[in-house]
Coordinates of C-alpha atoms and ligand atoms in Angstrom, one line a residue:
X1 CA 27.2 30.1 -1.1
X2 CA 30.1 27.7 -0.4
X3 CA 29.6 25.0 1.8
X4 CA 31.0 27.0 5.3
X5 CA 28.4 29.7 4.7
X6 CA 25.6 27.1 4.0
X7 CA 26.4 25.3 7.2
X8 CA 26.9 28.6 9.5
X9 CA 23.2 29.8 8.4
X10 CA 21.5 26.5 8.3
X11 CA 22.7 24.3 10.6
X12 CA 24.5 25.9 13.8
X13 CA 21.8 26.3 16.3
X14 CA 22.5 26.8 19.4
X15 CA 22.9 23.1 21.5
X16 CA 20.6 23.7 25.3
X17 CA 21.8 19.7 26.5
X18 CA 24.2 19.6 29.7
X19 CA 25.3 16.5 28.0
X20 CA 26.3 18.6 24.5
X21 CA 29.9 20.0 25.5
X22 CA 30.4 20.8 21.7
X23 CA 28.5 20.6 19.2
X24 CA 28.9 21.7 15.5
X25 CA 31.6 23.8 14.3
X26 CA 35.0 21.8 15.5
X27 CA 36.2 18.2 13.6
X28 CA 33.8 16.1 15.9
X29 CA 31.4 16.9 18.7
X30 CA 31.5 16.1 22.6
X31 CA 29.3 14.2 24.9
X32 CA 29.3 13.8 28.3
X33 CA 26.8 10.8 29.2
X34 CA 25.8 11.2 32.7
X35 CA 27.0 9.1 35.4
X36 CA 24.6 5.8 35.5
X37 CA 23.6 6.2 31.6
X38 CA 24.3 4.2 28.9
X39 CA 24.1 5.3 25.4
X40 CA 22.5 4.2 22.0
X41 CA 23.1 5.1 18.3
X42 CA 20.7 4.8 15.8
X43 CA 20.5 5.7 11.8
X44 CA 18.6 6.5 9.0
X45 CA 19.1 7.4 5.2
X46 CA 16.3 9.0 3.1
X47 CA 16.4 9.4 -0.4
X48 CA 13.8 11.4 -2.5
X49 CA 11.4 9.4 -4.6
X50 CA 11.7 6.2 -2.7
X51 CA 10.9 7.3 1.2
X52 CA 9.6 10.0 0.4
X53 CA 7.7 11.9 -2.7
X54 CA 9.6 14.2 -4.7
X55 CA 7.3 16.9 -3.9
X56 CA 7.2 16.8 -0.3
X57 CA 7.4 20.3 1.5
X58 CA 11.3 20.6 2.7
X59 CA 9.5 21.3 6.4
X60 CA 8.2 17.6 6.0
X61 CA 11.7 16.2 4.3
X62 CA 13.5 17.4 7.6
X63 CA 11.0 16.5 10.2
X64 CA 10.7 12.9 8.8
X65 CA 14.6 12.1 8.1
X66 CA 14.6 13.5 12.4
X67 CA 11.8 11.3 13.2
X68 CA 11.9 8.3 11.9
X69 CA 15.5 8.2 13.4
X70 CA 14.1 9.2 17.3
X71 CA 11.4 6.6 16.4
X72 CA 14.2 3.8 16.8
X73 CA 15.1 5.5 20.1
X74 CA 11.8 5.5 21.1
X75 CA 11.4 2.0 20.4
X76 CA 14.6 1.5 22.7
X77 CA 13.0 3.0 25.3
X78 CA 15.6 5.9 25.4
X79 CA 15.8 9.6 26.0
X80 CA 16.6 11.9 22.7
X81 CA 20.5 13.4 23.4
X82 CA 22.1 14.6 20.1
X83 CA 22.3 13.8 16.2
X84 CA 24.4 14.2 12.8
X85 CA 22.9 15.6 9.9
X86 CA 24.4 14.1 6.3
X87 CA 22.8 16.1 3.6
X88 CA 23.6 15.0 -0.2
X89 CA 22.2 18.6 -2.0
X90 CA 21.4 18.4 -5.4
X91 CA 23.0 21.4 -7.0
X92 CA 20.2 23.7 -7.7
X93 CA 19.2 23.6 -4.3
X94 CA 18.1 26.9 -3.6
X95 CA 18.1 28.8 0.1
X96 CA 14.6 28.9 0.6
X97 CA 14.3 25.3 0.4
X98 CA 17.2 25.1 2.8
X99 CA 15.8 27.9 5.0
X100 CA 12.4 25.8 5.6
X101 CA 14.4 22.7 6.1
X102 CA 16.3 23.6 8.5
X103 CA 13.3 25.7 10.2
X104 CA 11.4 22.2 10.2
X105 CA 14.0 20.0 11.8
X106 CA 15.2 22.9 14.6
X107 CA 11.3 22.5 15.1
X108 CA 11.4 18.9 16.3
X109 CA 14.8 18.8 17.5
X110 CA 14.0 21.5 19.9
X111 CA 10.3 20.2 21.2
X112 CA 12.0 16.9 21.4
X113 CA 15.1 17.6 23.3
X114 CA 17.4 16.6 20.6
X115 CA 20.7 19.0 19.8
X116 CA 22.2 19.2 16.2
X117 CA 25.8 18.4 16.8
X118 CA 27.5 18.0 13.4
X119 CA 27.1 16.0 10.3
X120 CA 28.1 16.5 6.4
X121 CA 27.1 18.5 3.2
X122 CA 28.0 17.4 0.1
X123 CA 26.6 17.2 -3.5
X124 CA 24.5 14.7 -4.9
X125 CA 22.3 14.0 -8.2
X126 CA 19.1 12.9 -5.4
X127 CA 18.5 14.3 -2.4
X128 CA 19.4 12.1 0.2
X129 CA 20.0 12.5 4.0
X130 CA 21.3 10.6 6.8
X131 CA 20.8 10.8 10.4
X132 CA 22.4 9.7 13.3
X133 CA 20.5 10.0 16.7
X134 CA 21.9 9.4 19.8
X135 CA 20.2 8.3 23.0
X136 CA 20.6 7.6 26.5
X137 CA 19.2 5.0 28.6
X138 CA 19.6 4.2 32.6
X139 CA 22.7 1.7 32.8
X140 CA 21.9 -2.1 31.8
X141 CA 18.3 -0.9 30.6
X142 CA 16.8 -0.7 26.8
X143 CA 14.0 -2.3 25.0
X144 CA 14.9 -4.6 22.4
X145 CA 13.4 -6.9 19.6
X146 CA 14.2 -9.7 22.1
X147 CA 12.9 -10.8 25.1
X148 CA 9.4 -11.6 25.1
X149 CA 7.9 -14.7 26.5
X150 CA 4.8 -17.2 25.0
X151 CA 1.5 -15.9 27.0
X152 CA 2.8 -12.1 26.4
X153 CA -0.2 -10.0 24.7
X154 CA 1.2 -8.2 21.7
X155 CA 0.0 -4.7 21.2
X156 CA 0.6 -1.1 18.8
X157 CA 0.5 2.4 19.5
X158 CA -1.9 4.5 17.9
X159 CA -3.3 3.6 14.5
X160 CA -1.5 1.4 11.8
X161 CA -2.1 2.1 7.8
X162 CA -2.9 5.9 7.5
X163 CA 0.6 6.2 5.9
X164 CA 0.0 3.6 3.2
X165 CA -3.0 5.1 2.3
X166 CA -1.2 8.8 2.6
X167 CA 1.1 7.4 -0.3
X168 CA -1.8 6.1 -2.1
X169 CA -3.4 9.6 -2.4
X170 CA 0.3 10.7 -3.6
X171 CA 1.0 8.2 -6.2
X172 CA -2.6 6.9 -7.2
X173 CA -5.1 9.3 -6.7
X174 CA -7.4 7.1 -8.9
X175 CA -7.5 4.6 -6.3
X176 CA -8.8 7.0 -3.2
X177 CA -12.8 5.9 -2.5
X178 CA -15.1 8.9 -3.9
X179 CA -16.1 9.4 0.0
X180 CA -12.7 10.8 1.5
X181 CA -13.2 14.0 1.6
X182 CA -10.4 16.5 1.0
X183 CA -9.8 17.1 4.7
X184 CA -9.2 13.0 5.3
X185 CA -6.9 13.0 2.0
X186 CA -5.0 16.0 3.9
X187 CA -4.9 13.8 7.6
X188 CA -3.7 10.9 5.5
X189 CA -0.9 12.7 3.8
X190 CA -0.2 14.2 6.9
X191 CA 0.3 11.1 8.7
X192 CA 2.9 10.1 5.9
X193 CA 5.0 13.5 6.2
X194 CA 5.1 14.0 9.6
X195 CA 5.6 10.7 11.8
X196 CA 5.2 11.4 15.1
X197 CA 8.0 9.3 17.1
X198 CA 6.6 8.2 20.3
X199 CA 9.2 8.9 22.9
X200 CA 7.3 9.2 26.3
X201 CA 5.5 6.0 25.3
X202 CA 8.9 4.2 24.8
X203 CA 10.4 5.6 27.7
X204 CA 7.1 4.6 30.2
X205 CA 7.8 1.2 28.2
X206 CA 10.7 0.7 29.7
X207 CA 11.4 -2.1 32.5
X208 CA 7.6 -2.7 31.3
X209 CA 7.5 -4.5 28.2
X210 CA 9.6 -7.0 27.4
X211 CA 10.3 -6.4 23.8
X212 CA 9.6 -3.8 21.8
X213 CA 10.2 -2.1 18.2
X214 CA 8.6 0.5 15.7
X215 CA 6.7 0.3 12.6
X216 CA 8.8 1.3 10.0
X217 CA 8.3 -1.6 6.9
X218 CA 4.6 -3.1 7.6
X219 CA 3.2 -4.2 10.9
X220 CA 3.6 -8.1 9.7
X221 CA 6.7 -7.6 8.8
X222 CA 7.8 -5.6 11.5
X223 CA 6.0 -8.2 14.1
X224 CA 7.8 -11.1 12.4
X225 CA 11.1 -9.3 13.3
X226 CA 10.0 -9.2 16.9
X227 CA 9.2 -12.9 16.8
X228 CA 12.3 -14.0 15.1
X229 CA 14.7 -12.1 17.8
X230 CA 12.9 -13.5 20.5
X231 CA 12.0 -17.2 19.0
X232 CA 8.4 -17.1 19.1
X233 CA 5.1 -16.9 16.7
X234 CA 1.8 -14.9 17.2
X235 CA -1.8 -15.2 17.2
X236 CA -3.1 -12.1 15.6
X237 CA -6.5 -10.7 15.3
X238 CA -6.8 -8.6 11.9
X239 CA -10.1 -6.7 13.4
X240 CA -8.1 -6.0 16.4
X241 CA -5.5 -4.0 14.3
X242 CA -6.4 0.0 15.3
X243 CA -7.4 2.2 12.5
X244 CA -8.3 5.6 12.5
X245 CA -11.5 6.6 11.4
X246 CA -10.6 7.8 7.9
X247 CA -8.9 4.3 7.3
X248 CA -12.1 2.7 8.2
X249 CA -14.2 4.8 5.2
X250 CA -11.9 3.9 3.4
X251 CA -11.6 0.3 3.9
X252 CA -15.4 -0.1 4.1
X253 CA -15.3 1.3 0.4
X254 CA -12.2 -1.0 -0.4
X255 CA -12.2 -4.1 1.9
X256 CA -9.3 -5.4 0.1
X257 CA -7.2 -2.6 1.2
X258 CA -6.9 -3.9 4.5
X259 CA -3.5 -5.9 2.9
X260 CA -2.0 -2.8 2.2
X261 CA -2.7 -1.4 6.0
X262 CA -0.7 -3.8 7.3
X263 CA 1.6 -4.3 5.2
X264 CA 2.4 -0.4 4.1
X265 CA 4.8 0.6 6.5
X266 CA 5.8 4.2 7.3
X267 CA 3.9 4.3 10.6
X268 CA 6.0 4.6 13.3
X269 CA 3.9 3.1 15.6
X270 CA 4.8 0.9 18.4
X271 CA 4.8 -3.0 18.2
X272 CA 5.0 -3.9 22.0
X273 CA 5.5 -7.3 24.0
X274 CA 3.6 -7.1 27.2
X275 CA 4.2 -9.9 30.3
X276 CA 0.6 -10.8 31.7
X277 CA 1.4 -8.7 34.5
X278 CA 1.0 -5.5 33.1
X279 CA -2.1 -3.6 33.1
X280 CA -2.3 -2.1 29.4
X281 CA -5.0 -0.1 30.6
X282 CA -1.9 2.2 31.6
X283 CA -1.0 2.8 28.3
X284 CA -4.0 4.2 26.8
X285 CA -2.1 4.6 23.6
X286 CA -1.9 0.9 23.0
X287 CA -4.3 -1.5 21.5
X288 CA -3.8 -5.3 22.3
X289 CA -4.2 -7.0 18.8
X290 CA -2.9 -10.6 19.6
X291 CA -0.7 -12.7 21.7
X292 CA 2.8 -14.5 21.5
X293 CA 3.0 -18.6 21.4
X294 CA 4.9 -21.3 21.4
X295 CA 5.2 -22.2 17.7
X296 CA 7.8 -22.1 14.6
X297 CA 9.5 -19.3 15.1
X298 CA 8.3 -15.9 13.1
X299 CA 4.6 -17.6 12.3
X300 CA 1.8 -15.2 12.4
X301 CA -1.4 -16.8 12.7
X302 CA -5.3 -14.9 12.2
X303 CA -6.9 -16.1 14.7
X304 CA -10.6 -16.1 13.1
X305 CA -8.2 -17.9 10.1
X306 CA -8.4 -15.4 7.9
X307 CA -5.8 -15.1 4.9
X308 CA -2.6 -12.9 6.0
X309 CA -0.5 -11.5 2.8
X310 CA 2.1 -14.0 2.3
X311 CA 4.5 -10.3 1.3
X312 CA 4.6 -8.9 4.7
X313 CA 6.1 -5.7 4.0
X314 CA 8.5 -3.1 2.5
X315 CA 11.8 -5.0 1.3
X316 CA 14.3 -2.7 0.0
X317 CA 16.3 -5.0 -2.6
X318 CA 13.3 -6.7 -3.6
X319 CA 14.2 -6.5 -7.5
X320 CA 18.2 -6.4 -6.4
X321 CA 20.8 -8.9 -8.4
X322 CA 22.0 -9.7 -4.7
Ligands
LIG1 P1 35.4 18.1 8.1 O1 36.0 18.6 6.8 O2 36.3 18.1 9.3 O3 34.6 16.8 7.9 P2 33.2 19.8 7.5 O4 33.8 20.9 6.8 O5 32.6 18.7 6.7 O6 34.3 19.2 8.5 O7 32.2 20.3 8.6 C1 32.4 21.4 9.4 C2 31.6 21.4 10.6 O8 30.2 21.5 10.2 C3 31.7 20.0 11.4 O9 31.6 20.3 12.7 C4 30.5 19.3 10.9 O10 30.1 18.3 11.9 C5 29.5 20.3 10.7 N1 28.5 20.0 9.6 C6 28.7 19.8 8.3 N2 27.6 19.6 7.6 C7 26.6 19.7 8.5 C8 25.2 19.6 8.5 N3 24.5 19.3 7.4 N4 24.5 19.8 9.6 C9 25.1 20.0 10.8 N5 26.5 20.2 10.9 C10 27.2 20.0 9.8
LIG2 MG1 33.4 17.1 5.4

C-alpha cells in the first residue's frame, strides 16, 4: 500500500466543524475562526518506548498522542477545533495495526469535537507521532501559566499518580504490593493509556481561575512551572494531594512511593490557580491541596515540613551532552 492509499483508508474522515472549510486531501487545510474567537495551537510528539510502552494497544497509541495534545487546550481553557496527524511508520507496520489506530483516534476526535484536517506519513525506525491541535477561545481570553496572585488556593483535577504507578506495573511488575488485585493493576494501566483531557473543566475554568496548566511531567514539577510564570512559591500539603483509592493500597503497602506519585507525570490532570473569590465547591472535580505566597519564586513548601523530592519530575535531556 503506498502512502496515498494508506492515507485515503486511514485517515480521511469526514470533518462535521462549521469552522473546517477543508480538511485533508488538498496541500493545506482551511479554517474559518468565528467572528469574536481567537485561536491557539498546541503540539505533541510521541515516540514508542519513551512515552509510551512498546506494547501498548494501537487504540491506546492514538487516543493518547490526541489527548495529551487537547489536554494543553484544555488547560487553556479552549474549545477543541481541528488537528494534524504526523505519523513516522516503521516499515512492517501492518493494516490491522493501522486500522485500530485510526478507529481509536476517530473515537476521541469525534466525542470531543475535534476534526482530522491533515498531517504527514512517512517512515521511521520508532514509531513516533506528532500532533497538532488547534483551539479556539472567546477574543482576549485564555488560561495561562501566569497570572495568579499570593492568597490564591492551588488546586488539581481528579487524582494525581495512577499513571506512575500504571508504568510501574508495565516496567516492574516486581515492585506492585501483593494486594492490588488484577482489576486495580488493569485501572492503573488504564489510567496510563488512555488520559482523559479535561475540556469542559478548562473551559468552566475560564475567566475563573487565574492561572492554570496540566499535568504532564510530575505535579511538583508541573506546579513549579506555574509558580515561575507567575513569580510566586507555594505552600503545599502532601496529604491533601487526591489519590484514587487503588493508589492509596498501594501506598499504604509502600509509603515511600508517595515520591513517585508526585513526581510521575503522565496525569493530565489539572493544576489550577483560584482567586479567594471563587467558590471551588463549583468545581467538584477539583481538590484544593495548597496555596500561593509571597516567597522566592518557584519554592514549594510542605506545610506539615515534610521532605519534598528535590527531582521534581520527568526531564527529557536528563543524561543529554547539552
Ligand atoms: P504534501 O506532499 O503536499 O505534503 P502529502 O502527500 O504528504 O502532501 O499528504 C496528502 C494529504 O494527506 C495532505 O492533505 C495531508 O495533510 C494529508 N495527510 C498526510 N498524512 C496524513 C495523516 N497521517 N493523517 C491525516 N492526513 C494526512
Ligand atoms: Mg508529505
Amino acid at each position: 500500500m503506498d502512502e496515498f492509499d494508506l492515507i485515503a483508508r486511514h485517515f480521511d474522515w469526514p470533518a462535521h466543524r462549521p469552522e473546517v472549510a477543508l480538511a485533508v486531501g488538498d496541500d493545506a487545510a482551511l479554517i474559518d475562526p468565528p467572528a469574536g474567537s481567537r485561536l491557539t495551537v498546541a503540539t505533541d510528539m510521541l515516540v514508542a518506548g519513551r512515552h509510551f510502552p512498546f506494547d501498548t494497544p494501537p487504540e491506546a497509541v492514538a487516543h493518547k498522542a490526541l489527548a495529551v495534545n487537547l489536554s494543553d487546550l484544555a488547560a487553556m481553557g479552549a474549545e477543541p477545533l481541528a488537528f494534524t496527524l504526523s505519523l513516522g511508520l516503521p516499515r512492517d507496520t501492518e493494516t490491522d495495526w493501522l486500522a485500530r489506530f485510526s478507529g481509536g483516534m476517530r473515537r476521541l476526535a469525534e466525542r470531543s469535537g475535534c476534526d482530522l484536517i491533515g498531517g504527514d506519513t512517512v517512515g521511521a525506525d520508532t514509531l513516533t507521532l506528532s500532533v497538532t491541535v488547534i483551539g479556539r477561545l472567546p477574543a482576549g481570553q485564555a488560561l495561562t501559566r501566569a497570572g495568579a496572585r499570593a492568597g490564591d488556593r492551588l488546586a488539581v483535577s481528579g487524582h494525581i499518580g495512577d499513571a506512575s504507578l500504571g508504568l510501574a506495573v508495565v516496567m516492574q511488575p516486581d515492585t506492585v504490593p501483593a494486594g492490588i488485585e488484577p482489576a486495580g493493576r488493569e485501572a492503573l494501566r488504564r489510567r496510563l493509556d488512555l488520559p482523559e483531557p479535561r475540556l469542559s473543566l478548562g473551559r468552566s475554568l475560564l475567566g475563573e481561575a487565574s492561572a492554570g496548566l496540566d499535568c504532564s511531567d510530575g505535579l511538583l514539577q508541573d506546579i513549579g512551572h506555574l509558580l515561575d510564570a507567575s513569580g510566586l512559591a507555594a505552600t503545599i500539603d502532601l496529604s491533601a494531594v487526591p489519590l484514587s483509592s487503588t493508589a492509596r493500597a498501594w501506598l499504604a503497602a509502600r509509603p515511600g512511593d508517595l515520591e513517585r506519585l508526585v513526581t510521575g507525570g503522565d496525569d493530565y490532570e489539572l493544576i489550577v490557580a483560584l482567586p479567594p473569590g471563587i467558590d471551588v465547591s463549583r468545581f467538584p472535580e477539583l481538590t484544593v491541596i495548597g496555596e500561593l505566597v509571597d516567597g522566592p519564586v518557584g519554592e514549594i513548601r510542605e506545610r506539615h515540613g515534610r521532605a519534598l523530592p528535590t527531582r521534581r519530575g520527568y526531564q527529557h535531556f536528563e543524561n543529554a551532552e547539552a
